[in-house]
Amino acid sequence: MFLGHETFVRLCRARDLLQEVPEEPALIKDVARESGMSMFHFIRRFEALFGTTPHQFRINARLGRAKLLLARGQHSVTEVCMEVGFESLGSFSEMFSRRIGVSPSHFQRAARAMVQIPHQVPPRLFPGCLSLMGYLPPSVFRNFQEAPSSVLR
Amino acid sequence: MRIKLTSIMVDDQNKALEFYTETLGFSKKFEIPMGEYKWLTVVSPEGPDDLELSLEPNANPAGKTFQQAMFGQKIPVAAFESSDIDADFQRLKAQGVVFTLEPTPMGAVKIAVFSDTCGNLIQIYQPVGA
């Protein structure tokens, strides 16, 4: 599939809209209309570009924001649930547990137990810049060293 | 000092593994679970098997902001060399890959750009005459 510039820009704008948490979240069909596409074409193109449907993208964005708020530890689980746009604590907890692997309260306790740097989130929960490398077993690096000498020159 | 490892941030490591292996044709090198995430690297079967690309999570908010800004400005975050860019374009297009630039001559190379479905634009290029 080839996406022209205008369609690409509209889909990126839709991505941004789906990440926002307004008082009244837009329905997917409204985002499609704002993007100038039928619901069918919007979902098909969005999924082809971003690898997930608009609905799933929005859920993932909300859960990502929930993780951040929980890790900062300034809000209760219920407050976080409302803050990121879920309407019921039950559906939030169920969705969070299914996608993240632990319950929101468990995630928050784990974050609290980690070393906290002021104004930063625990790097182990929010890794970046290859920081996971520090937790790798030695066998991975032995593999690096055992690469054929011909490709190391 | 040498270059043996570079990385791309991805929004979902499982989805990325599927795309980079099954769609692009790279091979998985390491998949080591680390809590919610994993140390995940792939290599190209057409290159040295110890030159790895790490598919790292974009969980860090700064990384996600950077990634989305680059994507929105249509800036590729990596470039892979192709020995036949037109054939790779046709192969990937047939698998549903979205291109934002079809194979286009540009100076000393012919380039194309596609979405990796994980939040990145990737450029492929073929040197002219190669």
PDB file of C-alpha atoms in Angstrom:
ATOM      1  CA  MET A   1       0.000   0.000   0.000  1.00  0.00           C
ATOM      2  CA  PHE A   2       1.228   3.502  -0.789  1.00  0.00           C
ATOM      3  CA  LEU A   3       0.119   6.401   1.402  1.00  0.00           C
ATOM      4  CA  GLY A   4       0.171   9.905  -0.043  1.00  0.00           C
ATOM      5  CA  HIS A   5       1.291  12.832   2.085  1.00  0.00           C
ATOM      6  CA  GLU A   6      -2.205  14.107   2.939  1.00  0.00           C
ATOM      7  CA  THR A   7      -3.462  10.713   4.090  1.00  0.00           C
ATOM      8  CA  PHE A   8      -0.291  10.152   6.107  1.00  0.00           C
ATOM      9  CA  VAL A   9      -0.681  13.495   7.874  1.00  0.00           C
ATOM     10  CA  ARG A  10      -4.357  12.798   8.620  1.00  0.00           C
ATOM     11  CA  LEU A  11      -3.551   9.410  10.118  1.00  0.00           C
ATOM     12  CA  CYS A  12      -0.827  10.930  12.314  1.00  0.00           C
ATOM     13  CA  ARG A  13      -3.321  13.540  13.486  1.00  0.00           C
ATOM     14  CA  ALA A  14      -5.798  10.742  14.257  1.00  0.00           C
ATOM     15  CA  ARG A  15      -3.058   8.965  16.237  1.00  0.00           C
ATOM     16  CA  ASP A  16      -2.555  12.135  18.290  1.00  0.00           C
ATOM     17  CA  LEU A  17      -6.305  12.540  18.866  1.00  0.00           C
ATOM     18  CA  LEU A  18      -6.613   8.969  20.090  1.00  0.00           C
ATOM     19  CA  GLN A  19      -3.910   9.607  22.692  1.00  0.00           C
ATOM     20  CA  GLU A  20      -5.647  12.580  24.201  1.00  0.00           C
ATOM     21  CA  VAL A  21      -7.879  12.175  27.227  1.00  0.00           C
ATOM     22  CA  PRO A  22     -10.575  14.851  26.866  1.00  0.00           C
ATOM     23  CA  GLU A  23     -13.700  15.044  29.003  1.00  0.00           C
ATOM     24  CA  GLU A  24     -15.654  13.370  26.222  1.00  0.00           C
ATOM     25  CA  PRO A  25     -13.385  11.077  24.193  1.00  0.00           C
ATOM     26  CA  ALA A  26     -14.200  11.106  20.488  1.00  0.00           C
ATOM     27  CA  LEU A  27     -15.812   8.000  19.044  1.00  0.00           C
ATOM     28  CA  ILE A  28     -13.709   6.144  16.480  1.00  0.00           C
ATOM     29  CA  LYS A  29     -16.253   6.994  13.801  1.00  0.00           C
ATOM     30  CA  ASP A  30     -15.837  10.699  14.628  1.00  0.00           C
ATOM     31  CA  VAL A  31     -12.056  10.430  14.351  1.00  0.00           C
ATOM     32  CA  ALA A  32     -12.528   8.684  11.011  1.00  0.00           C
ATOM     33  CA  ARG A  33     -14.807  11.456   9.805  1.00  0.00           C
ATOM     34  CA  GLU A  34     -12.354  14.101  10.966  1.00  0.00           C
ATOM     35  CA  SER A  35      -9.676  12.249   9.012  1.00  0.00           C
ATOM     36  CA  GLY A  36     -11.833  12.475   5.900  1.00  0.00           C
ATOM     37  CA  MET A  37     -12.212   8.717   5.495  1.00  0.00           C
ATOM     38  CA  SER A  38     -14.952   6.164   5.767  1.00  0.00           C
ATOM     39  CA  MET A  39     -14.816   4.052   8.914  1.00  0.00           C
ATOM     40  CA  PHE A  40     -13.696   1.041   6.837  1.00  0.00           C
ATOM     41  CA  HIS A  41     -10.834   2.832   5.096  1.00  0.00           C
ATOM     42  CA  PHE A  42      -9.777   4.628   8.253  1.00  0.00           C
ATOM     43  CA  ILE A  43      -9.419   1.425  10.296  1.00  0.00           C
ATOM     44  CA  ARG A  44      -7.734  -0.414   7.425  1.00  0.00           C
ATOM     45  CA  ARG A  45      -5.179   2.330   6.756  1.00  0.00           C
ATOM     46  CA  PHE A  46      -4.551   3.064  10.444  1.00  0.00           C
ATOM     47  CA  GLU A  47      -3.850  -0.591  11.149  1.00  0.00           C
ATOM     48  CA  ALA A  48      -1.570  -0.919   8.114  1.00  0.00           C
ATOM     49  CA  LEU A  49       0.445   2.123   9.195  1.00  0.00           C
ATOM     50  CA  PHE A  50       0.562   1.656  12.972  1.00  0.00           C
ATOM     51  CA  GLY A  51       0.151  -2.105  13.274  1.00  0.00           C
ATOM     52  CA  THR A  52      -2.908  -1.897  15.493  1.00  0.00           C
ATOM     53  CA  THR A  53      -6.528  -0.790  15.214  1.00  0.00           C
ATOM     54  CA  PRO A  54      -7.515   2.701  16.396  1.00  0.00           C
ATOM     55  CA  HIS A  55      -9.438   1.179  19.311  1.00  0.00           C
ATOM     56  CA  GLN A  56      -6.513  -0.928  20.485  1.00  0.00           C
ATOM     57  CA  PHE A  57      -4.137   1.978  19.990  1.00  0.00           C
ATOM     58  CA  ARG A  58      -6.225   4.123  22.306  1.00  0.00           C
ATOM     59  CA  ILE A  59      -6.353   1.416  24.969  1.00  0.00           C
ATOM     60  CA  ASN A  60      -2.577   0.960  24.805  1.00  0.00           C
ATOM     61  CA  ALA A  61      -2.016   4.709  25.056  1.00  0.00           C
ATOM     62  CA  ARG A  62      -4.234   4.890  28.134  1.00  0.00           C
ATOM     63  CA  LEU A  63      -2.483   1.977  29.791  1.00  0.00           C
ATOM     64  CA  GLY A  64       0.914   3.516  29.044  1.00  0.00           C
ATOM     65  CA  ARG A  65      -0.150   6.737  30.722  1.00  0.00           C
ATOM     66  CA  ALA A  66      -1.606   4.769  33.638  1.00  0.00           C
ATOM     67  CA  LYS A  67       1.739   3.039  34.191  1.00  0.00           C
ATOM     68  CA  LEU A  68       3.500   6.366  34.321  1.00  0.00           C
ATOM     69  CA  LEU A  69       1.042   7.828  36.830  1.00  0.00           C
ATOM     70  CA  LEU A  70       1.123   4.713  38.991  1.00  0.00           C
ATOM     71  CA  ALA A  71       4.933   4.731  39.020  1.00  0.00           C
ATOM     72  CA  ARG A  72       5.039   8.354  40.126  1.00  0.00           C
ATOM     73  CA  GLY A  73       3.006   7.287  43.138  1.00  0.00           C
ATOM     74  CA  GLN A  74       1.066  10.514  43.612  1.00  0.00           C
ATOM     75  CA  HIS A  75      -2.358   9.070  42.735  1.00  0.00           C
ATOM     76  CA  SER A  76      -4.422   6.142  43.935  1.00  0.00           C
ATOM     77  CA  VAL A  77      -5.342   3.375  41.497  1.00  0.00           C
ATOM     78  CA  THR A  78      -8.895   4.757  41.307  1.00  0.00           C
ATOM     79  CA  GLU A  79      -7.636   8.255  40.530  1.00  0.00           C
ATOM     80  CA  VAL A  80      -5.354   6.898  37.813  1.00  0.00           C
ATOM     81  CA  CYS A  81      -8.238   4.912  36.345  1.00  0.00           C
ATOM     82  CA  MET A  82     -10.337   8.078  35.993  1.00  0.00           C
ATOM     83  CA  GLU A  83      -7.409  10.221  34.899  1.00  0.00           C
ATOM     84  CA  VAL A  84      -6.624   8.051  31.863  1.00  0.00           C
ATOM     85  CA  GLY A  85     -10.237   7.789  30.739  1.00  0.00           C
ATOM     86  CA  PHE A  86     -11.545   4.434  31.967  1.00  0.00           C
ATOM     87  CA  GLU A  87     -15.091   4.535  33.246  1.00  0.00           C
ATOM     88  CA  SER A  88     -14.934   1.637  35.674  1.00  0.00           C
ATOM     89  CA  LEU A  89     -12.231   0.481  38.045  1.00  0.00           C
ATOM     90  CA  GLY A  90     -13.102  -3.129  37.281  1.00  0.00           C
ATOM     91  CA  SER A  91     -12.548  -2.850  33.543  1.00  0.00           C
ATOM     92  CA  PHE A  92      -9.363  -0.816  34.104  1.00  0.00           C
ATOM     93  CA  SER A  93      -7.893  -3.366  36.519  1.00  0.00           C
ATOM     94  CA  GLU A  94      -8.875  -6.268  34.305  1.00  0.00           C
ATOM     95  CA  MET A  95      -7.428  -4.658  31.176  1.00  0.00           C
ATOM     96  CA  PHE A  96      -4.244  -3.532  32.956  1.00  0.00           C
ATOM     97  CA  SER A  97      -3.653  -6.985  34.459  1.00  0.00           C
ATOM     98  CA  ARG A  98      -4.224  -8.728  31.133  1.00  0.00           C
ATOM     99  CA  ARG A  99      -1.951  -6.447  29.104  1.00  0.00           C
ATOM    100  CA  ILE A 100       0.789  -5.614  31.606  1.00  0.00           C
ATOM    101  CA  GLY A 101       0.849  -8.919  33.463  1.00  0.00           C
ATOM    102  CA  VAL A 102       0.276  -7.558  36.970  1.00  0.00           C
ATOM    103  CA  SER A 103      -2.536  -5.615  38.615  1.00  0.00           C
ATOM    104  CA  PRO A 104      -2.327  -1.805  38.868  1.00  0.00           C
ATOM    105  CA  SER A 105      -1.801  -1.964  42.634  1.00  0.00           C
ATOM    106  CA  HIS A 106       0.942  -4.570  42.235  1.00  0.00           C
ATOM    107  CA  PHE A 107       2.625  -2.408  39.606  1.00  0.00           C
ATOM    108  CA  GLN A 108       2.462   0.611  41.910  1.00  0.00           C
ATOM    109  CA  ARG A 109       3.920  -1.326  44.851  1.00  0.00           C
ATOM    110  CA  ALA A 110       6.762  -2.617  42.667  1.00  0.00           C
ATOM    111  CA  ALA A 111       7.556   0.927  41.513  1.00  0.00           C
ATOM    112  CA  ARG A 112       7.559   2.180  45.103  1.00  0.00           C
ATOM    113  CA  ALA A 113      10.072  -0.499  46.070  1.00  0.00           C
ATOM    114  CA  MET A 114      12.564   0.696  43.460  1.00  0.00           C
ATOM    115  CA  VAL A 115      15.177   3.375  43.883  1.00  0.00           C
ATOM    116  CA  GLN A 116      13.519   6.686  43.111  1.00  0.00           C
ATOM    117  CA  ILE A 117      15.306   9.605  41.511  1.00  0.00           C
ATOM    118  CA  PRO A 118      13.405  12.888  41.961  1.00  0.00           C
ATOM    119  CA  HIS A 119      11.297  13.812  38.915  1.00  0.00           C
ATOM    120  CA  GLN A 120      12.164  10.554  37.144  1.00  0.00           C
ATOM    121  CA  VAL A 121      10.406   7.234  36.736  1.00  0.00           C
ATOM    122  CA  PRO A 122      12.235   4.005  37.675  1.00  0.00           C
ATOM    123  CA  PRO A 123      14.426   3.132  34.668  1.00  0.00           C
ATOM    124  CA  ARG A 124      13.755  -0.579  35.007  1.00  0.00           C
ATOM    125  CA  LEU A 125      10.028  -0.036  34.500  1.00  0.00           C
ATOM    126  CA  PHE A 126      10.563   2.480  31.704  1.00  0.00           C
ATOM    127  CA  PRO A 127      13.760   1.339  29.979  1.00  0.00           C
ATOM    128  CA  GLY A 128      15.396   3.196  27.167  1.00  0.00           C
ATOM    129  CA  CYS A 129      18.709   3.765  25.448  1.00  0.00           C
ATOM    130  CA  LEU A 130      19.736   0.106  25.647  1.00  0.00           C
ATOM    131  CA  SER A 131      19.616   0.236  29.446  1.00  0.00           C
ATOM    132  CA  LEU A 132      18.258  -3.318  29.524  1.00  0.00           C
ATOM    133  CA  MET A 133      21.749  -4.441  28.516  1.00  0.00           C
ATOM    134  CA  GLY A 134      22.872  -4.016  32.112  1.00  0.00           C
ATOM    135  CA  TYR A 135      20.674  -6.919  33.180  1.00  0.00           C
ATOM    136  CA  LEU A 136      21.819  -9.393  30.522  1.00  0.00           C
ATOM    137  CA  PRO A 137      23.507 -12.691  31.397  1.00  0.00           C
ATOM    138  CA  PRO A 138      27.248 -13.027  30.574  1.00  0.00           C
ATOM    139  CA  SER A 139      26.489 -15.619  27.876  1.00  0.00           C
ATOM    140  CA  VAL A 140      25.188 -12.888  25.598  1.00  0.00           C
ATOM    141  CA  PHE A 141      28.519 -11.067  25.723  1.00  0.00           C
ATOM    142  CA  ARG A 142      30.511 -14.272  25.305  1.00  0.00           C
ATOM    143  CA  ASN A 143      28.606 -14.672  22.068  1.00  0.00           C
ATOM    144  CA  PHE A 144      29.799 -11.214  21.016  1.00  0.00           C
ATOM    145  CA  GLN A 145      33.405 -12.185  21.740  1.00  0.00           C
ATOM    146  CA  GLU A 146      33.184 -15.508  19.949  1.00  0.00           C
ATOM    147  CA  ALA A 147      32.162 -13.965  16.645  1.00  0.00           C
ATOM    148  CA  PRO A 148      34.446 -15.056  13.792  1.00  0.00           C
ATOM    149  CA  SER A 149      37.540 -12.880  13.731  1.00  0.00           C
ATOM    150  CA  SER A 150      37.005 -12.185  10.016  1.00  0.00           C
ATOM    151  CA  VAL A 151      33.950 -10.085  10.742  1.00  0.00           C
ATOM    152  CA  LEU A 152      35.584  -8.264  13.634  1.00  0.00           C
ATOM    153  CA  ARG A 153      38.441  -6.791  11.638  1.00  0.00           C
TER     154      ARG A 153
ATOM    155  CA  MET B   1      35.875   0.151  19.533  1.00  0.00           C
ATOM    156  CA  ARG B   2      33.529  -1.108  16.850  1.00  0.00           C
ATOM    157  CA  ILE B   3      29.874  -0.970  15.837  1.00  0.00           C
ATOM    158  CA  LYS B   4      28.228  -4.284  16.690  1.00  0.00           C
ATOM    159  CA  LEU B   5      24.853  -3.250  17.986  1.00  0.00           C
ATOM    160  CA  THR B   6      22.356  -0.561  17.212  1.00  0.00           C
ATOM    161  CA  SER B   7      18.740  -0.183  18.181  1.00  0.00           C
ATOM    162  CA  ILE B   8      15.286   0.866  17.103  1.00  0.00           C
ATOM    163  CA  MET B   9      12.542   1.718  19.561  1.00  0.00           C
ATOM    164  CA  VAL B  10       9.330  -0.208  19.019  1.00  0.00           C
ATOM    165  CA  ASP B  11       5.897   0.159  20.592  1.00  0.00           C
ATOM    166  CA  ASP B  12       5.345  -3.590  20.962  1.00  0.00           C
ATOM    167  CA  GLN B  13       8.227  -6.064  20.997  1.00  0.00           C
ATOM    168  CA  ASN B  14       6.132  -9.085  19.993  1.00  0.00           C
ATOM    169  CA  LYS B  15       4.682  -7.247  17.021  1.00  0.00           C
ATOM    170  CA  ALA B  16       8.169  -6.015  16.132  1.00  0.00           C
ATOM    171  CA  LEU B  17       9.624  -9.512  16.217  1.00  0.00           C
ATOM    172  CA  GLU B  18       6.923 -10.691  13.843  1.00  0.00           C
ATOM    173  CA  PHE B  19       7.434  -7.798  11.446  1.00  0.00           C
ATOM    174  CA  TYR B  20      11.235  -7.846  11.412  1.00  0.00           C
ATOM    175  CA  THR B  21      11.453 -11.618  10.958  1.00  0.00           C
ATOM    176  CA  GLU B  22       8.370 -12.753   9.047  1.00  0.00           C
ATOM    177  CA  THR B  23       7.884  -9.657   6.907  1.00  0.00           C
ATOM    178  CA  LEU B  24      11.381  -8.227   6.459  1.00  0.00           C
ATOM    179  CA  GLY B  25      13.127 -11.596   6.603  1.00  0.00           C
ATOM    180  CA  PHE B  26      15.636 -10.964   9.411  1.00  0.00           C
ATOM    181  CA  SER B  27      16.480 -13.712  11.908  1.00  0.00           C
ATOM    182  CA  LYS B  28      16.002 -13.598  15.660  1.00  0.00           C
ATOM    183  CA  LYS B  29      19.332 -13.604  17.517  1.00  0.00           C
ATOM    184  CA  PHE B  30      18.349 -13.100  21.172  1.00  0.00           C
ATOM    185  CA  GLU B  31      15.026 -13.073  22.980  1.00  0.00           C
ATOM    186  CA  ILE B  32      15.676 -12.870  26.717  1.00  0.00           C
ATOM    187  CA  PRO B  33      12.671 -12.078  28.936  1.00  0.00           C
ATOM    188  CA  MET B  34      13.282  -9.240  31.406  1.00  0.00           C
ATOM    189  CA  GLY B  35      10.134  -8.563  33.367  1.00  0.00           C
ATOM    190  CA  GLU B  36       7.521  -6.911  31.194  1.00  0.00           C
ATOM    191  CA  TYR B  37      10.073  -6.444  28.394  1.00  0.00           C
ATOM    192  CA  LYS B  38      12.806  -8.488  26.768  1.00  0.00           C
ATOM    193  CA  TRP B  39      16.236  -8.159  25.276  1.00  0.00           C
ATOM    194  CA  LEU B  40      15.370  -8.732  21.655  1.00  0.00           C
ATOM    195  CA  THR B  41      17.792  -8.589  18.747  1.00  0.00           C
ATOM    196  CA  VAL B  42      17.679  -9.604  15.098  1.00  0.00           C
ATOM    197  CA  VAL B  43      20.339 -10.040  12.429  1.00  0.00           C
ATOM    198  CA  SER B  44      20.176  -9.979   8.663  1.00  0.00           C
ATOM    199  CA  PRO B  45      20.784 -13.299   6.905  1.00  0.00           C
ATOM    200  CA  GLU B  46      22.552 -11.278   4.205  1.00  0.00           C
ATOM    201  CA  GLY B  47      25.068  -9.739   6.621  1.00  0.00           C
ATOM    202  CA  PRO B  48      27.469 -10.772   9.416  1.00  0.00           C
ATOM    203  CA  ASP B  49      25.486 -12.670  12.021  1.00  0.00           C
ATOM    204  CA  ASP B  50      26.945 -10.739  14.935  1.00  0.00           C
ATOM    205  CA  LEU B  51      25.864  -7.315  13.701  1.00  0.00           C
ATOM    206  CA  GLU B  52      22.667  -6.968  15.671  1.00  0.00           C
ATOM    207  CA  LEU B  53      19.667  -4.700  15.661  1.00  0.00           C
ATOM    208  CA  SER B  54      18.034  -4.397  19.074  1.00  0.00           C
ATOM    209  CA  LEU B  55      14.266  -3.901  19.083  1.00  0.00           C
ATOM    210  CA  GLU B  56      13.949  -2.013  22.334  1.00  0.00           C
ATOM    211  CA  PRO B  57      10.725  -0.941  24.046  1.00  0.00           C
ATOM    212  CA  ASN B  58       9.672   2.688  23.674  1.00  0.00           C
ATOM    213  CA  ALA B  59       8.225   2.591  27.187  1.00  0.00           C
ATOM    214  CA  ASN B  60      10.210   5.627  28.261  1.00  0.00           C
ATOM    215  CA  PRO B  61       8.010   8.708  27.662  1.00  0.00           C
ATOM    216  CA  ALA B  62      10.942  10.626  26.192  1.00  0.00           C
ATOM    217  CA  GLY B  63      11.546   7.842  23.686  1.00  0.00           C
ATOM    218  CA  LYS B  64       7.898   7.718  22.702  1.00  0.00           C
ATOM    219  CA  THR B  65       7.766  11.485  22.170  1.00  0.00           C
ATOM    220  CA  PHE B  66      10.900  11.369  20.031  1.00  0.00           C
ATOM    221  CA  GLN B  67       9.647   8.409  18.036  1.00  0.00           C
ATOM    222  CA  GLN B  68       6.257   9.965  17.290  1.00  0.00           C
ATOM    223  CA  ALA B  69       7.805  13.293  16.338  1.00  0.00           C
ATOM    224  CA  MET B  70      10.212  11.643  13.892  1.00  0.00           C
ATOM    225  CA  PHE B  71       7.395   9.597  12.414  1.00  0.00           C
ATOM    226  CA  GLY B  72       5.117  12.620  12.070  1.00  0.00           C
ATOM    227  CA  GLN B  73       7.860  14.475  10.193  1.00  0.00           C
ATOM    228  CA  LYS B  74       8.337  11.466   7.878  1.00  0.00           C
ATOM    229  CA  ILE B  75      11.934  10.997   9.026  1.00  0.00           C
ATOM    230  CA  PRO B  76      13.249   7.412   8.847  1.00  0.00           C
ATOM    231  CA  VAL B  77      15.111   6.206  11.939  1.00  0.00           C
ATOM    232  CA  ALA B  78      17.172   3.543  10.183  1.00  0.00           C
ATOM    233  CA  ALA B  79      18.310   2.606   6.691  1.00  0.00           C
ATOM    234  CA  PHE B  80      18.883  -0.916   5.402  1.00  0.00           C
ATOM    235  CA  GLU B  81      20.773  -1.621   2.208  1.00  0.00           C
ATOM    236  CA  SER B  82      19.028  -3.638  -0.478  1.00  0.00           C
ATOM    237  CA  SER B  83      20.672  -5.434  -3.383  1.00  0.00           C
ATOM    238  CA  ASP B  84      17.440  -5.136  -5.400  1.00  0.00           C
ATOM    239  CA  ILE B  85      15.213  -2.376  -4.066  1.00  0.00           C
ATOM    240  CA  ASP B  86      12.513  -2.837  -6.711  1.00  0.00           C
ATOM    241  CA  ALA B  87      12.148  -6.531  -5.879  1.00  0.00           C
ATOM    242  CA  ASP B  88      12.119  -5.795  -2.125  1.00  0.00           C
ATOM    243  CA  PHE B  89       9.505  -3.097  -2.699  1.00  0.00           C
ATOM    244  CA  GLN B  90       7.253  -5.499  -4.586  1.00  0.00           C
ATOM    245  CA  ARG B  91       7.758  -8.271  -2.033  1.00  0.00           C
ATOM    246  CA  LEU B  92       6.972  -6.039   0.957  1.00  0.00           C
ATOM    247  CA  LYS B  93       4.052  -4.328  -0.767  1.00  0.00           C
ATOM    248  CA  ALA B  94       2.527  -7.727  -1.503  1.00  0.00           C
ATOM    249  CA  GLN B  95       2.700  -8.440   2.241  1.00  0.00           C
ATOM    250  CA  GLY B  96       0.711  -5.317   3.054  1.00  0.00           C
ATOM    251  CA  VAL B  97       3.599  -3.054   4.068  1.00  0.00           C
ATOM    252  CA  VAL B  98       2.754   0.651   3.842  1.00  0.00           C
ATOM    253  CA  PHE B  99       5.193   2.776   1.852  1.00  0.00           C
ATOM    254  CA  THR B 100       5.392   6.541   2.175  1.00  0.00           C
ATOM    255  CA  LEU B 101       7.959   6.727  -0.619  1.00  0.00           C
ATOM    256  CA  GLU B 102       8.134   4.315  -3.515  1.00  0.00           C
ATOM    257  CA  PRO B 103      11.562   3.463  -4.990  1.00  0.00           C
ATOM    258  CA  THR B 104      12.909   6.812  -6.132  1.00  0.00           C
ATOM    259  CA  PRO B 105      16.307   7.720  -7.629  1.00  0.00           C
ATOM    260  CA  MET B 106      18.059  10.256  -5.414  1.00  0.00           C
ATOM    261  CA  GLY B 107      21.650  11.063  -6.326  1.00  0.00           C
ATOM    262  CA  ALA B 108      23.905   8.102  -5.763  1.00  0.00           C
ATOM    263  CA  VAL B 109      21.126   5.866  -4.455  1.00  0.00           C
ATOM    264  CA  LYS B 110      17.600   4.731  -5.077  1.00  0.00           C
ATOM    265  CA  ILE B 111      15.536   4.913  -1.889  1.00  0.00           C
ATOM    266  CA  ALA B 112      12.137   3.879  -0.561  1.00  0.00           C
ATOM    267  CA  VAL B 113      10.504   4.401   2.851  1.00  0.00           C
ATOM    268  CA  PHE B 114       8.023   2.206   4.682  1.00  0.00           C
ATOM    269  CA  SER B 115       6.335   1.892   8.071  1.00  0.00           C
ATOM    270  CA  ASP B 116       7.525  -0.922  10.335  1.00  0.00           C
ATOM    271  CA  THR B 117       4.072  -0.935  12.068  1.00  0.00           C
ATOM    272  CA  CYS B 118       5.865  -0.348  15.397  1.00  0.00           C
ATOM    273  CA  GLY B 119       6.059   3.442  15.236  1.00  0.00           C
ATOM    274  CA  ASN B 120       8.995   3.919  12.840  1.00  0.00           C
ATOM    275  CA  LEU B 121       9.669   4.781   9.251  1.00  0.00           C
ATOM    276  CA  ILE B 122      12.472   2.727   7.739  1.00  0.00           C
ATOM    277  CA  GLN B 123      14.431   3.616   4.633  1.00  0.00           C
ATOM    278  CA  ILE B 124      15.813   1.048   2.237  1.00  0.00           C
ATOM    279  CA  TYR B 125      18.364   2.057  -0.337  1.00  0.00           C
ATOM    280  CA  GLN B 126      20.331   0.639  -3.213  1.00  0.00           C
ATOM    281  CA  PRO B 127      23.485   2.345  -4.458  1.00  0.00           C
ATOM    282  CA  VAL B 128      23.197   3.231  -8.130  1.00  0.00           C
ATOM    283  CA  GLY B 129      25.043   0.682 -10.247  1.00  0.00           C
ATOM    284  CA  ALA B 130      25.097  -1.912  -7.457  1.00  0.00           C
TER     285      ALA B 130
END
